[in-house]
JSON list of C-alpha atoms in Angstrom, two decimals:
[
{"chain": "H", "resi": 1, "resn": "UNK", "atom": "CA", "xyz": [48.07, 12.85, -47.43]},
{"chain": "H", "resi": 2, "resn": "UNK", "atom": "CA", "xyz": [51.23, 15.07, -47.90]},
{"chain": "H", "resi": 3, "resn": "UNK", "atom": "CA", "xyz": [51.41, 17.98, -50.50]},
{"chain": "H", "resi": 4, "resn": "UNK", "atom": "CA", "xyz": [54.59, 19.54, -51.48]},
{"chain": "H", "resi": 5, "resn": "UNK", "atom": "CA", "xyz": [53.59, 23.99, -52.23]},
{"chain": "H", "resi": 6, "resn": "UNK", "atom": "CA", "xyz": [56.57, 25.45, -54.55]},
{"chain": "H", "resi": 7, "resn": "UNK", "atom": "CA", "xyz": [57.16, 29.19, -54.71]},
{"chain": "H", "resi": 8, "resn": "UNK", "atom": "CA", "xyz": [59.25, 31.48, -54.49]},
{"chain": "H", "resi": 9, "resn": "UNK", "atom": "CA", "xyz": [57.02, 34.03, -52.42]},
{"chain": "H", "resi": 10, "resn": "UNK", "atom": "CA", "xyz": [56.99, 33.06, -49.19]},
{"chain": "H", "resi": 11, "resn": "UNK", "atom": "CA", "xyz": [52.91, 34.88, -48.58]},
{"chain": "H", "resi": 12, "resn": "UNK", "atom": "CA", "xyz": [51.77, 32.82, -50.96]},
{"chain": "H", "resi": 13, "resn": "UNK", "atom": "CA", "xyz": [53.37, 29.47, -49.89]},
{"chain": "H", "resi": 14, "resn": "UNK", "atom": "CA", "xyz": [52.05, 30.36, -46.42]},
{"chain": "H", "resi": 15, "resn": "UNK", "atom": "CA", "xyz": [48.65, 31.12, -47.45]},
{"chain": "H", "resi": 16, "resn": "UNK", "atom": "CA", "xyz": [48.94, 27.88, -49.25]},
{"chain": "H", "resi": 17, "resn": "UNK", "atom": "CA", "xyz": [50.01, 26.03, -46.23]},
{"chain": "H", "resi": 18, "resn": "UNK", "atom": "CA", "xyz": [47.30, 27.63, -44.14]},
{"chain": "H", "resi": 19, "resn": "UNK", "atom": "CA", "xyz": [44.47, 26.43, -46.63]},
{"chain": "H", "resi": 20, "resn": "UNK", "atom": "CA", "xyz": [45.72, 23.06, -47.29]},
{"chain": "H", "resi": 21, "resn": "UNK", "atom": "CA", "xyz": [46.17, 22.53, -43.29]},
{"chain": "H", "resi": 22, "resn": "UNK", "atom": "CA", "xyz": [43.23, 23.54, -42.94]},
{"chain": "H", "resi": 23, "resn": "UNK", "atom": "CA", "xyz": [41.78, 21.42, -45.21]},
{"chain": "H", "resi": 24, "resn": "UNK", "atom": "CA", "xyz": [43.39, 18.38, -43.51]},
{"chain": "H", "resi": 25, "resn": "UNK", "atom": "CA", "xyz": [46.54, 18.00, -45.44]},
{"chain": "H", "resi": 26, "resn": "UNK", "atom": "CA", "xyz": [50.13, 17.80, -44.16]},
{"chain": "H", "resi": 27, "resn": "UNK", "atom": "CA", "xyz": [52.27, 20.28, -45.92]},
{"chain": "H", "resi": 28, "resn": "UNK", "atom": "CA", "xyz": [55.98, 20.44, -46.85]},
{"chain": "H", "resi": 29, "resn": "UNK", "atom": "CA", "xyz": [57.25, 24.23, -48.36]},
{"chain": "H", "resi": 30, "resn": "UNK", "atom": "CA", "xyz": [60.06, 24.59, -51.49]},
{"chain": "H", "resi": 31, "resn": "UNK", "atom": "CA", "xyz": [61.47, 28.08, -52.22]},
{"chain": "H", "resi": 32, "resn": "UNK", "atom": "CA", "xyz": [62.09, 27.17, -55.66]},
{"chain": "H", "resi": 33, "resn": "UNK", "atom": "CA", "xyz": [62.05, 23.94, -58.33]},
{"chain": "H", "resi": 34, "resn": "UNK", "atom": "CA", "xyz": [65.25, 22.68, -57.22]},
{"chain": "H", "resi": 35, "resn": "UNK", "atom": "CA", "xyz": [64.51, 22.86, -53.98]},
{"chain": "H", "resi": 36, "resn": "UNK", "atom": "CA", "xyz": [61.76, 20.93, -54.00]},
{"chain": "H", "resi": 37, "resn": "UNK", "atom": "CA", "xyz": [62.51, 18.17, -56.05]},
{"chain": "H", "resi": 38, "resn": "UNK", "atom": "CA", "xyz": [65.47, 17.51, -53.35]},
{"chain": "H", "resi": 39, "resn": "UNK", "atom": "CA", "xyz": [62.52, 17.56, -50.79]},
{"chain": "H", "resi": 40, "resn": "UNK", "atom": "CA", "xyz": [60.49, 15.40, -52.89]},
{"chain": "H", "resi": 41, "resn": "UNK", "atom": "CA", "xyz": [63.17, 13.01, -53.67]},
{"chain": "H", "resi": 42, "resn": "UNK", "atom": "CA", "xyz": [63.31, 12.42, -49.59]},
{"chain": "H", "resi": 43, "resn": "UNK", "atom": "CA", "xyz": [60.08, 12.64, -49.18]},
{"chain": "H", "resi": 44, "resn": "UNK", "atom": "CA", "xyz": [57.60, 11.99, -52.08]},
{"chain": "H", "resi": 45, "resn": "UNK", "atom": "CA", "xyz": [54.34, 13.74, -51.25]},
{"chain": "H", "resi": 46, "resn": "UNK", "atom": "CA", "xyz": [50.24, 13.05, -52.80]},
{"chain": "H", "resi": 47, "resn": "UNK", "atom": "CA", "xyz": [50.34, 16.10, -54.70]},
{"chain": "H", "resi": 48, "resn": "UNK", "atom": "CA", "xyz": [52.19, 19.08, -55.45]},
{"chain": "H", "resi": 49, "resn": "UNK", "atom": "CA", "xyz": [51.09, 22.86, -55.69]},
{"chain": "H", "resi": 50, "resn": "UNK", "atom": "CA", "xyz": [53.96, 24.87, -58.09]},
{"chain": "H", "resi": 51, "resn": "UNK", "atom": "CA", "xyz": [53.77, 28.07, -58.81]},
{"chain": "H", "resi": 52, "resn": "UNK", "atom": "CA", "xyz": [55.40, 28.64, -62.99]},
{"chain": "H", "resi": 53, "resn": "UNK", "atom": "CA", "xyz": [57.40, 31.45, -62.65]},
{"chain": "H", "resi": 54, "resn": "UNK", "atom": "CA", "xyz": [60.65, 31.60, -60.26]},
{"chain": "H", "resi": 55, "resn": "UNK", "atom": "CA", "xyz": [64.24, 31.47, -59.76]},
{"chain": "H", "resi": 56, "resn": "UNK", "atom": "CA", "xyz": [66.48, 28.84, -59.87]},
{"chain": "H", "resi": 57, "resn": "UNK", "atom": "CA", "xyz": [64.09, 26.29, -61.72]},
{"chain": "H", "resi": 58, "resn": "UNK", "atom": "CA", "xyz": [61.05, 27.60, -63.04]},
{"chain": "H", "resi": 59, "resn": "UNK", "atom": "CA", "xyz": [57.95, 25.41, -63.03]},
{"chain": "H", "resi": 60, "resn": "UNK", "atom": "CA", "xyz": [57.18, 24.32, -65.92]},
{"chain": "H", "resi": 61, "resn": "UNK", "atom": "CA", "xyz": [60.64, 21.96, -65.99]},
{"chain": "H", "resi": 62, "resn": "UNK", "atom": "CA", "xyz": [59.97, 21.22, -62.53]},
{"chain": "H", "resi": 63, "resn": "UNK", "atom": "CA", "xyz": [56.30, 19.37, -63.61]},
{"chain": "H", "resi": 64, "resn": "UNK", "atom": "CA", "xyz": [58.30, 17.66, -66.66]},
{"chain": "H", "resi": 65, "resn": "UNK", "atom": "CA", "xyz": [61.02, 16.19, -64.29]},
{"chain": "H", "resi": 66, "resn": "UNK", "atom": "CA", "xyz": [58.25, 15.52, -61.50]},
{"chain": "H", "resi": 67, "resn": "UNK", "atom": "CA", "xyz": [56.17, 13.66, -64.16]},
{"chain": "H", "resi": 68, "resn": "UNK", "atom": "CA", "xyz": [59.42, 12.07, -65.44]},
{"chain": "H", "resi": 69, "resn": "UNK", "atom": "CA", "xyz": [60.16, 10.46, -61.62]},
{"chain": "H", "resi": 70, "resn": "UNK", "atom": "CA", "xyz": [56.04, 9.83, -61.28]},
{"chain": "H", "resi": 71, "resn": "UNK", "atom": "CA", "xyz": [54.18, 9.88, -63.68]},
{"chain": "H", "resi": 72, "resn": "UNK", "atom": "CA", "xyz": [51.10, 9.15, -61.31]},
{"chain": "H", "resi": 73, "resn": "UNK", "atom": "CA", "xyz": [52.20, 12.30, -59.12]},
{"chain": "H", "resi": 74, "resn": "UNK", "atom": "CA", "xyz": [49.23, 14.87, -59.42]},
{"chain": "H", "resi": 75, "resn": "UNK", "atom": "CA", "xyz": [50.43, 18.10, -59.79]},
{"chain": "H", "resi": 76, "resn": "UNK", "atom": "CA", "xyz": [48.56, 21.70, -59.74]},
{"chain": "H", "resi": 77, "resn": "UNK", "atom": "CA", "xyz": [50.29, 24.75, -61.58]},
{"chain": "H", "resi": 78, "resn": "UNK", "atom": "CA", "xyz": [49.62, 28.27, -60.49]},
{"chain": "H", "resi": 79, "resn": "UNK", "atom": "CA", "xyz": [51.11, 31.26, -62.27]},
{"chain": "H", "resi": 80, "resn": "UNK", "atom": "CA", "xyz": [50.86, 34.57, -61.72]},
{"chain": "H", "resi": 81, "resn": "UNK", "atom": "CA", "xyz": [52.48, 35.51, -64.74]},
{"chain": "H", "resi": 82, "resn": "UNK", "atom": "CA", "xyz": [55.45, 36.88, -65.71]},
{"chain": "H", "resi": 83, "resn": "UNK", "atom": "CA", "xyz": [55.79, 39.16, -68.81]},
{"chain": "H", "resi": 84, "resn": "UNK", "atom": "CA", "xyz": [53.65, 37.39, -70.71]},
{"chain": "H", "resi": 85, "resn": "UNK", "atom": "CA", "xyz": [50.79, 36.76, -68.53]},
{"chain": "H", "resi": 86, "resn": "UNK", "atom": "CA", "xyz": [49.28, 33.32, -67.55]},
{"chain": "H", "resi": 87, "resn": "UNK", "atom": "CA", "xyz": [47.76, 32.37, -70.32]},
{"chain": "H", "resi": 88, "resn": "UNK", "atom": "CA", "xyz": [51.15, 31.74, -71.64]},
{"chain": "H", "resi": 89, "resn": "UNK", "atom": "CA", "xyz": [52.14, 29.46, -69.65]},
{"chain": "H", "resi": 90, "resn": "UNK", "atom": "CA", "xyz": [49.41, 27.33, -68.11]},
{"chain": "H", "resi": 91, "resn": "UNK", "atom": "CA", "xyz": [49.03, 25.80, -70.94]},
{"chain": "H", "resi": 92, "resn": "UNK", "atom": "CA", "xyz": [52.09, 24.51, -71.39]},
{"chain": "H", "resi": 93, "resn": "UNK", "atom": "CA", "xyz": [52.08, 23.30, -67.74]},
{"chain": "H", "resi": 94, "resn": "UNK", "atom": "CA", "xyz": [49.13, 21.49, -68.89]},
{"chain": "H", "resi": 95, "resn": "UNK", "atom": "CA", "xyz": [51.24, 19.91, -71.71]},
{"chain": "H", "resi": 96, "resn": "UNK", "atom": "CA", "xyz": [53.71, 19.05, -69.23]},
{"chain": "H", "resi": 97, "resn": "UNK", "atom": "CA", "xyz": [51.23, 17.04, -67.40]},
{"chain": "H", "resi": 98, "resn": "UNK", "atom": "CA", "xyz": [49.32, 19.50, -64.96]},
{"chain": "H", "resi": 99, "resn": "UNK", "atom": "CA", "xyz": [46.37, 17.89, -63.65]},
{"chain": "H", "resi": 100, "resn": "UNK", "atom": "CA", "xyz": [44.94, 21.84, -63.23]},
{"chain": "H", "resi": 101, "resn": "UNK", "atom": "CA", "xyz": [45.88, 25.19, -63.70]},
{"chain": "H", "resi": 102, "resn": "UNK", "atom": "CA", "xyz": [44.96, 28.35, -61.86]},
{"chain": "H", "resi": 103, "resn": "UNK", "atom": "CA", "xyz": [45.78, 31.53, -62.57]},
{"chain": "H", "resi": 104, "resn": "UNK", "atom": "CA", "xyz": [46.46, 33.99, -59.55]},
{"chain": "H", "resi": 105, "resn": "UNK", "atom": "CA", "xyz": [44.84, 35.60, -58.33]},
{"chain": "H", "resi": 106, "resn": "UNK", "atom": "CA", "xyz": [42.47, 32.30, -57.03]},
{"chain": "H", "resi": 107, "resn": "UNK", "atom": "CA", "xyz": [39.51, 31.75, -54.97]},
{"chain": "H", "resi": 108, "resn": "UNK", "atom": "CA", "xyz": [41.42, 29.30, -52.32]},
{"chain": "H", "resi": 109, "resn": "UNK", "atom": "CA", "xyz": [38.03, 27.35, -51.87]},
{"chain": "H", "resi": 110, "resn": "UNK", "atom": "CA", "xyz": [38.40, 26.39, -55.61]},
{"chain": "H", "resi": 111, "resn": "UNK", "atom": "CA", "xyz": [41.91, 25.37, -55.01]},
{"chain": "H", "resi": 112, "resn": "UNK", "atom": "CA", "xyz": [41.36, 23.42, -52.04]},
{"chain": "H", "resi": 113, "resn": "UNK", "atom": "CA", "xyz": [38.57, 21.70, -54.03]},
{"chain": "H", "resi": 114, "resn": "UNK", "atom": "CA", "xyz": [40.70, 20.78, -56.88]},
{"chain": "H", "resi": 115, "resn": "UNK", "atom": "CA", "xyz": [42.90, 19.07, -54.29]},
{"chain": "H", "resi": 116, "resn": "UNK", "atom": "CA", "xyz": [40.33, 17.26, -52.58]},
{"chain": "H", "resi": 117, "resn": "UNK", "atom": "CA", "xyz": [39.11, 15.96, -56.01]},
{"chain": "H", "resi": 118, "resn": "UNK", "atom": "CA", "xyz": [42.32, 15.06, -57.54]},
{"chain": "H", "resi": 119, "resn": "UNK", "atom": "CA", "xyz": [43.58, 13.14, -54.50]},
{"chain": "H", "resi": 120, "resn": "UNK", "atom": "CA", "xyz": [40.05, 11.22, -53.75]},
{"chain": "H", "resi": 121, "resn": "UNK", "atom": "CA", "xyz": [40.43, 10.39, -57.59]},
{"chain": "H", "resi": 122, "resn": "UNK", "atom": "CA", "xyz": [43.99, 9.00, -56.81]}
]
């Protein structure tokens, strides 16, 4: 099982990697939306990890045009923020089609639960 971790800060995509290698997952990185939709285009992944706010192409129209392409894709949406604070946005990146929503900072068990779950749910 592959899973595709957007974000822009690069602690947080590693801790990311760490947990989800850990957990038995391979793991492909994207700096930004754009970025990984090109990686995701060549090679479509299980499930993707986005963080909401960043540059170039923020998350929430990265889950709308990841949902467009596959609509079975799971997707989990982590924000941190912003100026308006999470609760702003997660719901909308549940409207978009997030399958969860965590706000940081996250317990990483919790996270690599919700993985687990949503992929043995395929």
């Amino acid at each position: 099982m592959r899973i595709l971790v957007i974000d822009d800060d690069e602690q947080m995509r590693t801790l990311l990697r760490q947990v989800m290698e850990w957990a038995g997952y391979e793991v492909i990185e994207a700096g930004n939306g754009r970025e990984g939709m090109q990686k995701y285009r060549k090679q479509p992944v299980d499930l993707v990890i986005t963080d909401l706010i960043m540059p170039e192409q923020e998350g929430l129209e990265t889950i709308s045009s990841l949902k467009k392409e596959c609509p079975a894709l799971k997707i989990i949406a982590i924000s941190g923020g912003g100026r308006i604070g999470p609760e702003a946005y997660l719901p909308a990146a549940q409207e978009l089609g997030a399958d969860r929503v965590f706000s940081k900072p996250f317990d990483v068990r919790e996270l690599a639960e919700a993985v687990k779950e949503l992929l043995s749910h395929g």
